[in-house]
Amino acid sequence: ADTSVAQVNAELDRAIGIIHTAPYEAADDDMPPIAGEDGDPQVLVSDALATRPDVAAAEASVKAQDLTLGAVKGGYGPSLAA
């Protein structure tokens, strides 16, 4: 059990980007709920995604790729010249 605790502590250190030499202590205290966290899950997910710039960038990239694909497909059709 000590090895797994040490592994978890090391993973936590890496995840938060610090070098931590003292052991972590877990608390059994109940945390009060955050305002709004008991709302509708679909609304919470929608709000969370709306505030993520990486998600907005990915959506813009998909839209740009769709537009590029449409332009490429349009270039393969027949054309008329005068």
PDB file of N, CA, C and O in Angstrom:
ATOM      1  N   ALA A   1       0.827  -1.193   0.000  1.00  0.00           N
ATOM      2  CA  ALA A   1       0.000   0.000   0.000  1.00  0.00           C
ATOM      3  C   ALA A   1       0.867   1.250   0.000  1.00  0.00           C
ATOM      4  O   ALA A   1       0.490   2.245  -0.585  1.00  0.00           O
ATOM      5  N   ASP A   2       2.035   1.187   0.670  1.00  0.00           N
ATOM      6  CA  ASP A   2       2.906   2.360   0.703  1.00  0.00           C
ATOM      7  C   ASP A   2       3.423   2.710  -0.683  1.00  0.00           C
ATOM      8  O   ASP A   2       3.567   3.880  -1.025  1.00  0.00           O
ATOM      9  N   THR A   3       3.706   1.683  -1.497  1.00  0.00           N
ATOM     10  CA  THR A   3       4.205   1.935  -2.848  1.00  0.00           C
ATOM     11  C   THR A   3       3.144   2.627  -3.682  1.00  0.00           C
ATOM     12  O   THR A   3       3.434   3.576  -4.391  1.00  0.00           O
ATOM     13  N   SER A   4       1.905   2.184  -3.600  1.00  0.00           N
ATOM     14  CA  SER A   4       0.854   2.811  -4.396  1.00  0.00           C
ATOM     15  C   SER A   4       0.598   4.240  -3.933  1.00  0.00           C
ATOM     16  O   SER A   4       0.325   5.113  -4.753  1.00  0.00           O
ATOM     17  N   VAL A   5       0.715   4.502  -2.642  1.00  0.00           N
ATOM     18  CA  VAL A   5       0.556   5.865  -2.136  1.00  0.00           C
ATOM     19  C   VAL A   5       1.682   6.743  -2.678  1.00  0.00           C
ATOM     20  O   VAL A   5       1.455   7.875  -3.119  1.00  0.00           O
ATOM     21  N   ALA A   6       2.903   6.216  -2.697  1.00  0.00           N
ATOM     22  CA  ALA A   6       4.028   6.976  -3.233  1.00  0.00           C
ATOM     23  C   ALA A   6       3.839   7.245  -4.722  1.00  0.00           C
ATOM     24  O   ALA A   6       4.147   8.339  -5.211  1.00  0.00           O
ATOM     25  N   GLN A   7       3.321   6.261  -5.453  1.00  0.00           N
ATOM     26  CA  GLN A   7       3.070   6.446  -6.876  1.00  0.00           C
ATOM     27  C   GLN A   7       2.006   7.516  -7.117  1.00  0.00           C
ATOM     28  O   GLN A   7       2.153   8.358  -7.993  1.00  0.00           O
ATOM     29  N   VAL A   8       0.958   7.477  -6.333  1.00  0.00           N
ATOM     30  CA  VAL A   8      -0.111   8.470  -6.469  1.00  0.00           C
ATOM     31  C   VAL A   8       0.427   9.858  -6.144  1.00  0.00           C
ATOM     32  O   VAL A   8       0.120  10.832  -6.843  1.00  0.00           O
ATOM     33  N   ASN A   9       1.246   9.960  -5.107  1.00  0.00           N
ATOM     34  CA  ASN A   9       1.834  11.259  -4.762  1.00  0.00           C
ATOM     35  C   ASN A   9       2.713  11.771  -5.894  1.00  0.00           C
ATOM     36  O   ASN A   9       2.672  12.961  -6.242  1.00  0.00           O
ATOM     37  N   ALA A  10       3.508  10.893  -6.505  1.00  0.00           N
ATOM     38  CA  ALA A  10       4.376  11.292  -7.618  1.00  0.00           C
ATOM     39  C   ALA A  10       3.548  11.724  -8.824  1.00  0.00           C
ATOM     40  O   ALA A  10       3.880  12.713  -9.487  1.00  0.00           O
ATOM     41  N   GLU A  11       2.468  11.013  -9.110  1.00  0.00           N
ATOM     42  CA  GLU A  11       1.595  11.381 -10.227  1.00  0.00           C
ATOM     43  C   GLU A  11       0.927  12.725  -9.975  1.00  0.00           C
ATOM     44  O   GLU A  11       0.785  13.534 -10.882  1.00  0.00           O
ATOM     45  N   LEU A  12       0.520  12.962  -8.738  1.00  0.00           N
ATOM     46  CA  LEU A  12      -0.076  14.242  -8.382  1.00  0.00           C
ATOM     47  C   LEU A  12       0.931  15.371  -8.556  1.00  0.00           C
ATOM     48  O   LEU A  12       0.613  16.425  -9.104  1.00  0.00           O
ATOM     49  N   ASP A  13       2.167  15.138  -8.133  1.00  0.00           N
ATOM     50  CA  ASP A  13       3.222  16.144  -8.313  1.00  0.00           C
ATOM     51  C   ASP A  13       3.393  16.482  -9.790  1.00  0.00           C
ATOM     52  O   ASP A  13       3.489  17.655 -10.165  1.00  0.00           O
ATOM     53  N   ARG A  14       3.457  15.455 -10.634  1.00  0.00           N
ATOM     54  CA  ARG A  14       3.620  15.695 -12.074  1.00  0.00           C
ATOM     55  C   ARG A  14       2.421  16.424 -12.651  1.00  0.00           C
ATOM     56  O   ARG A  14       2.558  17.301 -13.496  1.00  0.00           O
ATOM     57  N   ALA A  15       1.230  16.053 -12.209  1.00  0.00           N
ATOM     58  CA  ALA A  15       0.012  16.650 -12.752  1.00  0.00           C
ATOM     59  C   ALA A  15      -0.079  18.141 -12.443  1.00  0.00           C
ATOM     60  O   ALA A  15      -0.526  18.922 -13.279  1.00  0.00           O
ATOM     61  N   ILE A  16       0.352  18.541 -11.258  1.00  0.00           N
ATOM     62  CA  ILE A  16       0.264  19.952 -10.900  1.00  0.00           C
ATOM     63  C   ILE A  16       1.576  20.679 -11.127  1.00  0.00           C
ATOM     64  O   ILE A  16       1.673  21.880 -10.903  1.00  0.00           O
ATOM     65  N   GLY A  17       2.596  19.953 -11.613  1.00  0.00           N
ATOM     66  CA  GLY A  17       3.839  20.583 -12.029  1.00  0.00           C
ATOM     67  C   GLY A  17       4.727  21.083 -10.910  1.00  0.00           C
ATOM     68  O   GLY A  17       5.341  22.141 -11.041  1.00  0.00           O
ATOM     69  N   ILE A  18       4.791  20.355  -9.822  1.00  0.00           N
ATOM     70  CA  ILE A  18       5.662  20.763  -8.719  1.00  0.00           C
ATOM     71  C   ILE A  18       6.527  19.595  -8.265  1.00  0.00           C
ATOM     72  O   ILE A  18       6.245  18.444  -8.576  1.00  0.00           O
ATOM     73  N   ILE A  19       7.567  19.929  -7.549  1.00  0.00           N
ATOM     74  CA  ILE A  19       8.364  18.910  -6.868  1.00  0.00           C
ATOM     75  C   ILE A  19       8.005  19.036  -5.402  1.00  0.00           C
ATOM     76  O   ILE A  19       8.277  20.048  -4.755  1.00  0.00           O
ATOM     77  N   HIS A  20       7.369  18.025  -4.883  1.00  0.00           N
ATOM     78  CA  HIS A  20       6.841  18.057  -3.517  1.00  0.00           C
ATOM     79  C   HIS A  20       7.521  16.958  -2.725  1.00  0.00           C
ATOM     80  O   HIS A  20       7.442  15.792  -3.087  1.00  0.00           O
ATOM     81  N   THR A  21       8.197  17.308  -1.661  1.00  0.00           N
ATOM     82  CA  THR A  21       8.929  16.296  -0.902  1.00  0.00           C
ATOM     83  C   THR A  21       8.194  15.837   0.348  1.00  0.00           C
ATOM     84  O   THR A  21       8.446  14.751   0.844  1.00  0.00           O
ATOM     85  N   ALA A  22       7.300  16.634   0.863  1.00  0.00           N
ATOM     86  CA  ALA A  22       6.565  16.253   2.068  1.00  0.00           C
ATOM     87  C   ALA A  22       5.380  15.371   1.675  1.00  0.00           C
ATOM     88  O   ALA A  22       4.833  15.508   0.588  1.00  0.00           O
ATOM     89  N   PRO A  23       4.984  14.454   2.541  1.00  0.00           N
ATOM     90  CA  PRO A  23       3.832  13.602   2.205  1.00  0.00           C
ATOM     91  C   PRO A  23       2.527  14.404   2.207  1.00  0.00           C
ATOM     92  O   PRO A  23       2.392  15.379   2.937  1.00  0.00           O
ATOM     93  N   TYR A  24       1.621  13.998   1.349  1.00  0.00           N
ATOM     94  CA  TYR A  24       0.299  14.629   1.312  1.00  0.00           C
ATOM     95  C   TYR A  24      -0.556  14.025   2.419  1.00  0.00           C
ATOM     96  O   TYR A  24      -0.393  12.875   2.798  1.00  0.00           O
ATOM     97  N   GLU A  25      -1.468  14.815   2.911  1.00  0.00           N
ATOM     98  CA  GLU A  25      -2.418  14.330   3.902  1.00  0.00           C
ATOM     99  C   GLU A  25      -3.819  14.489   3.335  1.00  0.00           C
ATOM    100  O   GLU A  25      -4.176  15.562   2.861  1.00  0.00           O
ATOM    101  N   ALA A  26      -4.586  13.427   3.363  1.00  0.00           N
ATOM    102  CA  ALA A  26      -5.962  13.478   2.879  1.00  0.00           C
ATOM    103  C   ALA A  26      -6.878  13.860   4.033  1.00  0.00           C
ATOM    104  O   ALA A  26      -6.676  13.440   5.173  1.00  0.00           O
ATOM    105  N   ALA A  27      -7.863  14.660   3.736  1.00  0.00           N
ATOM    106  CA  ALA A  27      -8.819  15.097   4.749  1.00  0.00           C
ATOM    107  C   ALA A  27     -10.174  14.474   4.453  1.00  0.00           C
ATOM    108  O   ALA A  27     -10.531  14.248   3.303  1.00  0.00           O
ATOM    109  N   ASP A  28     -10.892  14.188   5.510  1.00  0.00           N
ATOM    110  CA  ASP A  28     -12.228  13.622   5.355  1.00  0.00           C
ATOM    111  C   ASP A  28     -13.315  14.683   5.458  1.00  0.00           C
ATOM    112  O   ASP A  28     -14.489  14.364   5.570  1.00  0.00           O
ATOM    113  N   ASP A  29     -12.920  15.937   5.414  1.00  0.00           N
ATOM    114  CA  ASP A  29     -13.892  17.020   5.553  1.00  0.00           C
ATOM    115  C   ASP A  29     -14.793  17.075   4.319  1.00  0.00           C
ATOM    116  O   ASP A  29     -14.339  16.915   3.192  1.00  0.00           O
ATOM    117  N   ASP A  30     -16.072  17.275   4.554  1.00  0.00           N
ATOM    118  CA  ASP A  30     -17.001  17.485   3.445  1.00  0.00           C
ATOM    119  C   ASP A  30     -16.891  18.937   3.001  1.00  0.00           C
ATOM    120  O   ASP A  30     -16.906  19.852   3.822  1.00  0.00           O
ATOM    121  N   MET A  31     -16.754  19.108   1.714  1.00  0.00           N
ATOM    122  CA  MET A  31     -16.670  20.451   1.161  1.00  0.00           C
ATOM    123  C   MET A  31     -18.078  20.935   0.843  1.00  0.00           C
ATOM    124  O   MET A  31     -18.920  20.158   0.378  1.00  0.00           O
ATOM    125  N   PRO A  32     -18.351  22.207   1.069  1.00  0.00           N
ATOM    126  CA  PRO A  32     -19.674  22.718   0.714  1.00  0.00           C
ATOM    127  C   PRO A  32     -19.821  22.731  -0.812  1.00  0.00           C
ATOM    128  O   PRO A  32     -18.838  22.882  -1.532  1.00  0.00           O
ATOM    129  N   PRO A  33     -21.031  22.568  -1.302  1.00  0.00           N
ATOM    130  CA  PRO A  33     -21.220  22.581  -2.753  1.00  0.00           C
ATOM    131  C   PRO A  33     -20.904  23.954  -3.344  1.00  0.00           C
ATOM    132  O   PRO A  33     -21.104  24.983  -2.697  1.00  0.00           O
ATOM    133  N   ILE A  34     -20.407  23.932  -4.561  1.00  0.00           N
ATOM    134  CA  ILE A  34     -20.151  25.171  -5.284  1.00  0.00           C
ATOM    135  C   ILE A  34     -21.475  25.647  -5.865  1.00  0.00           C
ATOM    136  O   ILE A  34     -22.267  24.834  -6.351  1.00  0.00           O
ATOM    137  N   ALA A  35     -21.711  26.937  -5.833  1.00  0.00           N
ATOM    138  CA  ALA A  35     -22.974  27.485  -6.329  1.00  0.00           C
ATOM    139  C   ALA A  35     -23.209  27.050  -7.773  1.00  0.00           C
ATOM    140  O   ALA A  35     -22.347  27.222  -8.625  1.00  0.00           O
ATOM    141  N   GLY A  36     -24.347  26.453  -8.032  1.00  0.00           N
ATOM    142  CA  GLY A  36     -24.722  26.040  -9.374  1.00  0.00           C
ATOM    143  C   GLY A  36     -24.304  24.641  -9.764  1.00  0.00           C
ATOM    144  O   GLY A  36     -24.707  24.153 -10.805  1.00  0.00           O
ATOM    145  N   GLU A  37     -23.490  23.965  -8.958  1.00  0.00           N
ATOM    146  CA  GLU A  37     -23.011  22.647  -9.372  1.00  0.00           C
ATOM    147  C   GLU A  37     -24.083  21.577  -9.327  1.00  0.00           C
ATOM    148  O   GLU A  37     -23.897  20.493  -9.878  1.00  0.00           O
ATOM    149  N   ASP A  38     -25.197  21.860  -8.709  1.00  0.00           N
ATOM    150  CA  ASP A  38     -26.278  20.881  -8.658  1.00  0.00           C
ATOM    151  C   ASP A  38     -27.301  21.127  -9.765  1.00  0.00           C
ATOM    152  O   ASP A  38     -28.389  20.580  -9.752  1.00  0.00           O
ATOM    153  N   GLY A  39     -26.930  21.906 -10.777  1.00  0.00           N
ATOM    154  CA  GLY A  39     -27.822  22.204 -11.898  1.00  0.00           C
ATOM    155  C   GLY A  39     -27.914  21.066 -12.890  1.00  0.00           C
ATOM    156  O   GLY A  39     -27.367  19.980 -12.694  1.00  0.00           O
ATOM    157  N   ASP A  40     -28.604  21.332 -13.978  1.00  0.00           N
ATOM    158  CA  ASP A  40     -28.786  20.358 -15.042  1.00  0.00           C
ATOM    159  C   ASP A  40     -27.430  20.030 -15.672  1.00  0.00           C
ATOM    160  O   ASP A  40     -26.707  20.927 -16.095  1.00  0.00           O
ATOM    161  N   PRO A  41     -27.056  18.742 -15.738  1.00  0.00           N
ATOM    162  CA  PRO A  41     -25.743  18.375 -16.284  1.00  0.00           C
ATOM    163  C   PRO A  41     -25.507  18.871 -17.708  1.00  0.00           C
ATOM    164  O   PRO A  41     -24.405  19.287 -18.051  1.00  0.00           O
ATOM    165  N   GLN A  42     -26.534  18.857 -18.550  1.00  0.00           N
ATOM    166  CA  GLN A  42     -26.361  19.324 -19.927  1.00  0.00           C
ATOM    167  C   GLN A  42     -26.030  20.804 -19.957  1.00  0.00           C
ATOM    168  O   GLN A  42     -25.190  21.243 -20.743  1.00  0.00           O
ATOM    169  N   VAL A  43     -26.654  21.583 -19.103  1.00  0.00           N
ATOM    170  CA  VAL A  43     -26.371  23.014 -19.037  1.00  0.00           C
ATOM    171  C   VAL A  43     -24.962  23.240 -18.490  1.00  0.00           C
ATOM    172  O   VAL A  43     -24.216  24.084 -19.006  1.00  0.00           O
ATOM    173  N   LEU A  44     -24.570  22.475 -17.482  1.00  0.00           N
ATOM    174  CA  LEU A  44     -23.230  22.615 -16.914  1.00  0.00           C
ATOM    175  C   LEU A  44     -22.157  22.288 -17.946  1.00  0.00           C
ATOM    176  O   LEU A  44     -21.162  23.018 -18.073  1.00  0.00           O
ATOM    177  N   VAL A  45     -22.347  21.214 -18.702  1.00  0.00           N
ATOM    178  CA  VAL A  45     -21.376  20.839 -19.733  1.00  0.00           C
ATOM    179  C   VAL A  45     -21.333  21.903 -20.822  1.00  0.00           C
ATOM    180  O   VAL A  45     -20.263  22.302 -21.281  1.00  0.00           O
ATOM    181  N   SER A  46     -22.485  22.374 -21.233  1.00  0.00           N
ATOM    182  CA  SER A  46     -22.546  23.407 -22.268  1.00  0.00           C
ATOM    183  C   SER A  46     -21.816  24.675 -21.817  1.00  0.00           C
ATOM    184  O   SER A  46     -21.044  25.262 -22.581  1.00  0.00           O
ATOM    185  N   ASP A  47     -22.048  25.085 -20.579  1.00  0.00           N
ATOM    186  CA  ASP A  47     -21.372  26.267 -20.044  1.00  0.00           C
ATOM    187  C   ASP A  47     -19.862  26.053 -19.957  1.00  0.00           C
ATOM    188  O   ASP A  47     -19.074  26.945 -20.272  1.00  0.00           O
ATOM    189  N   ALA A  48     -19.458  24.860 -19.534  1.00  0.00           N
ATOM    190  CA  ALA A  48     -18.033  24.566 -19.403  1.00  0.00           C
ATOM    191  C   ALA A  48     -17.352  24.591 -20.768  1.00  0.00           C
ATOM    192  O   ALA A  48     -16.262  25.150 -20.922  1.00  0.00           O
ATOM    193  N   LEU A  49     -17.983  23.995 -21.762  1.00  0.00           N
ATOM    194  CA  LEU A  49     -17.398  23.973 -23.103  1.00  0.00           C
ATOM    195  C   LEU A  49     -17.347  25.371 -23.713  1.00  0.00           C
ATOM    196  O   LEU A  49     -16.425  25.693 -24.457  1.00  0.00           O
ATOM    197  N   ALA A  50     -18.325  26.202 -23.393  1.00  0.00           N
ATOM    198  CA  ALA A  50     -18.362  27.559 -23.943  1.00  0.00           C
ATOM    199  C   ALA A  50     -17.226  28.422 -23.410  1.00  0.00           C
ATOM    200  O   ALA A  50     -16.825  29.394 -24.058  1.00  0.00           O
ATOM    201  N   THR A  51     -16.695  28.085 -22.258  1.00  0.00           N
ATOM    202  CA  THR A  51     -15.631  28.905 -21.673  1.00  0.00           C
ATOM    203  C   THR A  51     -14.241  28.344 -21.946  1.00  0.00           C
ATOM    204  O   THR A  51     -13.258  28.891 -21.442  1.00  0.00           O
ATOM    205  N   ARG A  52     -14.136  27.295 -22.751  1.00  0.00           N
ATOM    206  CA  ARG A  52     -12.835  26.684 -23.055  1.00  0.00           C
ATOM    207  C   ARG A  52     -12.336  27.200 -24.396  1.00  0.00           C
ATOM    208  O   ARG A  52     -12.914  26.907 -25.437  1.00  0.00           O
ATOM    209  N   PRO A  53     -11.252  27.971 -24.405  1.00  0.00           N
ATOM    210  CA  PRO A  53     -10.742  28.495 -25.680  1.00  0.00           C
ATOM    211  C   PRO A  53     -10.239  27.404 -26.613  1.00  0.00           C
ATOM    212  O   PRO A  53     -10.324  27.549 -27.833  1.00  0.00           O
ATOM    213  N   ASP A  54      -9.749  26.294 -26.080  1.00  0.00           N
ATOM    214  CA  ASP A  54      -9.271  25.220 -26.952  1.00  0.00           C
ATOM    215  C   ASP A  54     -10.422  24.561 -27.697  1.00  0.00           C
ATOM    216  O   ASP A  54     -10.277  24.167 -28.860  1.00  0.00           O
ATOM    217  N   VAL A  55     -11.580  24.483 -27.062  1.00  0.00           N
ATOM    218  CA  VAL A  55     -12.750  23.919 -27.730  1.00  0.00           C
ATOM    219  C   VAL A  55     -13.223  24.867 -28.831  1.00  0.00           C
ATOM    220  O   VAL A  55     -13.541  24.441 -29.949  1.00  0.00           O
ATOM    221  N   ALA A  56     -13.244  26.172 -28.548  1.00  0.00           N
ATOM    222  CA  ALA A  56     -13.637  27.157 -29.557  1.00  0.00           C
ATOM    223  C   ALA A  56     -12.677  27.116 -30.743  1.00  0.00           C
ATOM    224  O   ALA A  56     -13.101  27.189 -31.908  1.00  0.00           O
ATOM    225  N   ALA A  57     -11.386  26.972 -30.484  1.00  0.00           N
ATOM    226  CA  ALA A  57     -10.400  26.895 -31.563  1.00  0.00           C
ATOM    227  C   ALA A  57     -10.604  25.635 -32.388  1.00  0.00           C
ATOM    228  O   ALA A  57     -10.501  25.669 -33.625  1.00  0.00           O
ATOM    229  N   ALA A  58     -10.897  24.521 -31.735  1.00  0.00           N
ATOM    230  CA  ALA A  58     -11.140  23.274 -32.462  1.00  0.00           C
ATOM    231  C   ALA A  58     -12.389  23.384 -33.323  1.00  0.00           C
ATOM    232  O   ALA A  58     -12.406  22.912 -34.475  1.00  0.00           O
ATOM    233  N   GLU A  59     -13.442  24.011 -32.809  1.00  0.00           N
ATOM    234  CA  GLU A  59     -14.664  24.188 -33.592  1.00  0.00           C
ATOM    235  C   GLU A  59     -14.401  25.079 -34.799  1.00  0.00           C
ATOM    236  O   GLU A  59     -14.890  24.816 -35.901  1.00  0.00           O
ATOM    237  N   ALA A  60     -13.608  26.147 -34.622  1.00  0.00           N
ATOM    238  CA  ALA A  60     -13.266  27.028 -35.739  1.00  0.00           C
ATOM    239  C   ALA A  60     -12.435  26.284 -36.777  1.00  0.00           C
ATOM    240  O   ALA A  60     -12.612  26.483 -37.983  1.00  0.00           O
ATOM    241  N   SER A  61     -11.552  25.411 -36.327  1.00  0.00           N
ATOM    242  CA  SER A  61     -10.729  24.624 -37.240  1.00  0.00           C
ATOM    243  C   SER A  61     -11.593  23.669 -38.059  1.00  0.00           C
ATOM    244  O   SER A  61     -11.387  23.520 -39.273  1.00  0.00           O
ATOM    245  N   VAL A  62     -12.549  23.034 -37.423  1.00  0.00           N
ATOM    246  CA  VAL A  62     -13.452  22.125 -38.141  1.00  0.00           C
ATOM    247  C   VAL A  62     -14.255  22.902 -39.176  1.00  0.00           C
ATOM    248  O   VAL A  62     -14.416  22.457 -40.322  1.00  0.00           O
ATOM    249  N   LYS A  63     -14.751  24.076 -38.813  1.00  0.00           N
ATOM    250  CA  LYS A  63     -15.517  24.894 -39.755  1.00  0.00           C
ATOM    251  C   LYS A  63     -14.646  25.295 -40.943  1.00  0.00           C
ATOM    252  O   LYS A  63     -15.084  25.228 -42.099  1.00  0.00           O
ATOM    253  N   ALA A  64     -13.400  25.702 -40.678  1.00  0.00           N
ATOM    254  CA  ALA A  64     -12.486  26.091 -41.758  1.00  0.00           C
ATOM    255  C   ALA A  64     -12.197  24.910 -42.676  1.00  0.00           C
ATOM    256  O   ALA A  64     -12.144  25.062 -43.905  1.00  0.00           O
ATOM    257  N   GLN A  65     -12.029  23.730 -42.100  1.00  0.00           N
ATOM    258  CA  GLN A  65     -11.776  22.545 -42.914  1.00  0.00           C
ATOM    259  C   GLN A  65     -12.991  22.182 -43.760  1.00  0.00           C
ATOM    260  O   GLN A  65     -12.854  21.765 -44.916  1.00  0.00           O
ATOM    261  N   ASP A  66     -14.187  22.352 -43.201  1.00  0.00           N
ATOM    262  CA  ASP A  66     -15.403  22.099 -43.976  1.00  0.00           C
ATOM    263  C   ASP A  66     -15.508  23.056 -45.157  1.00  0.00           C
ATOM    264  O   ASP A  66     -15.875  22.664 -46.264  1.00  0.00           O
ATOM    265  N   LEU A  67     -15.185  24.335 -44.920  1.00  0.00           N
ATOM    266  CA  LEU A  67     -15.230  25.311 -46.003  1.00  0.00           C
ATOM    267  C   LEU A  67     -14.182  24.998 -47.061  1.00  0.00           C
ATOM    268  O   LEU A  67     -14.447  25.113 -48.270  1.00  0.00           O
ATOM    269  N   THR A  68     -12.999  24.596 -46.641  1.00  0.00           N
ATOM    270  CA  THR A  68     -11.954  24.220 -47.594  1.00  0.00           C
ATOM    271  C   THR A  68     -12.380  23.008 -48.406  1.00  0.00           C
ATOM    272  O   THR A  68     -12.184  22.959 -49.629  1.00  0.00           O
ATOM    273  N   LEU A  69     -12.973  22.033 -47.754  1.00  0.00           N
ATOM    274  CA  LEU A  69     -13.454  20.844 -48.444  1.00  0.00           C
ATOM    275  C   LEU A  69     -14.503  21.218 -49.481  1.00  0.00           C
ATOM    276  O   LEU A  69     -14.492  20.720 -50.611  1.00  0.00           O
ATOM    277  N   GLY A  70     -15.413  22.105 -49.125  1.00  0.00           N
ATOM    278  CA  GLY A  70     -16.437  22.556 -50.070  1.00  0.00           C
ATOM    279  C   GLY A  70     -15.820  23.249 -51.276  1.00  0.00           C
ATOM    280  O   GLY A  70     -16.245  23.043 -52.420  1.00  0.00           O
ATOM    281  N   ALA A  71     -14.780  24.060 -51.047  1.00  0.00           N
ATOM    282  CA  ALA A  71     -14.110  24.742 -52.151  1.00  0.00           C
ATOM    283  C   ALA A  71     -13.388  23.750 -53.049  1.00  0.00           C
ATOM    284  O   ALA A  71     -13.409  23.870 -54.281  1.00  0.00           O
ATOM    285  N   VAL A  72     -12.767  22.751 -52.462  1.00  0.00           N
ATOM    286  CA  VAL A  72     -12.055  21.739 -53.254  1.00  0.00           C
ATOM    287  C   VAL A  72     -13.044  20.926 -54.075  1.00  0.00           C
ATOM    288  O   VAL A  72     -12.820  20.658 -55.265  1.00  0.00           O
ATOM    289  N   LYS A  73     -14.146  20.535 -53.470  1.00  0.00           N
ATOM    290  CA  LYS A  73     -15.159  19.769 -54.206  1.00  0.00           C
ATOM    291  C   LYS A  73     -15.727  20.588 -55.359  1.00  0.00           C
ATOM    292  O   LYS A  73     -15.990  20.072 -56.439  1.00  0.00           O
ATOM    293  N   GLY A  74     -15.914  21.887 -55.138  1.00  0.00           N
ATOM    294  CA  GLY A  74     -16.432  22.759 -56.186  1.00  0.00           C
ATOM    295  C   GLY A  74     -15.482  22.879 -57.361  1.00  0.00           C
ATOM    296  O   GLY A  74     -15.910  23.117 -58.495  1.00  0.00           O
ATOM    297  N   GLY A  75     -14.210  22.714 -57.138  1.00  0.00           N
ATOM    298  CA  GLY A  75     -13.216  22.805 -58.216  1.00  0.00           C
ATOM    299  C   GLY A  75     -13.202  21.604 -59.134  1.00  0.00           C
ATOM    300  O   GLY A  75     -12.602  21.652 -60.203  1.00  0.00           O
ATOM    301  N   TYR A  76     -13.844  20.513 -58.750  1.00  0.00           N
ATOM    302  CA  TYR A  76     -13.839  19.312 -59.573  1.00  0.00           C
ATOM    303  C   TYR A  76     -14.995  19.254 -60.565  1.00  0.00           C
ATOM    304  O   TYR A  76     -15.035  18.387 -61.414  1.00  0.00           O
ATOM    305  N   GLY A  77     -15.916  20.145 -60.453  1.00  0.00           N
ATOM    306  CA  GLY A  77     -17.050  20.138 -61.373  1.00  0.00           C
ATOM    307  C   GLY A  77     -16.682  20.726 -62.729  1.00  0.00           C
ATOM    308  O   GLY A  77     -15.618  21.309 -62.911  1.00  0.00           O
ATOM    309  N   PRO A  78     -17.567  20.592 -63.667  1.00  0.00           N
ATOM    310  CA  PRO A  78     -17.305  21.178 -64.977  1.00  0.00           C
ATOM    311  C   PRO A  78     -17.353  22.703 -64.904  1.00  0.00           C
ATOM    312  O   PRO A  78     -18.006  23.283 -64.056  1.00  0.00           O
ATOM    313  N   SER A  79     -16.621  23.327 -65.796  1.00  0.00           N
ATOM    314  CA  SER A  79     -16.632  24.784 -65.839  1.00  0.00           C
ATOM    315  C   SER A  79     -16.935  25.229 -67.264  1.00  0.00           C
ATOM    316  O   SER A  79     -16.681  24.527 -68.225  1.00  0.00           O
ATOM    317  N   LEU A  80     -17.487  26.408 -67.370  1.00  0.00           N
ATOM    318  CA  LEU A  80     -17.815  26.981 -68.675  1.00  0.00           C
ATOM    319  C   LEU A  80     -16.886  28.139 -68.948  1.00  0.00           C
ATOM    320  O   LEU A  80     -16.629  28.961 -68.075  1.00  0.00           O
ATOM    321  N   ALA A  81     -16.391  28.192 -70.131  1.00  0.00           N
ATOM    322  CA  ALA A  81     -15.520  29.304 -70.519  1.00  0.00           C
ATOM    323  C   ALA A  81     -16.124  29.988 -71.730  1.00  0.00           C
ATOM    324  O   ALA A  81     -16.709  29.351 -72.604  1.00  0.00           O
ATOM    325  N   ALA A  82     -15.980  31.278 -71.816  1.00  0.00           N
ATOM    326  CA  ALA A  82     -16.551  32.029 -72.938  1.00  0.00           C
ATOM    327  C   ALA A  82     -15.585  32.120 -74.091  1.00  0.00           C
ATOM    328  O   ALA A  82     -14.434  31.964 -74.055  1.00  0.00           O
TER     329      ALA A  82
END
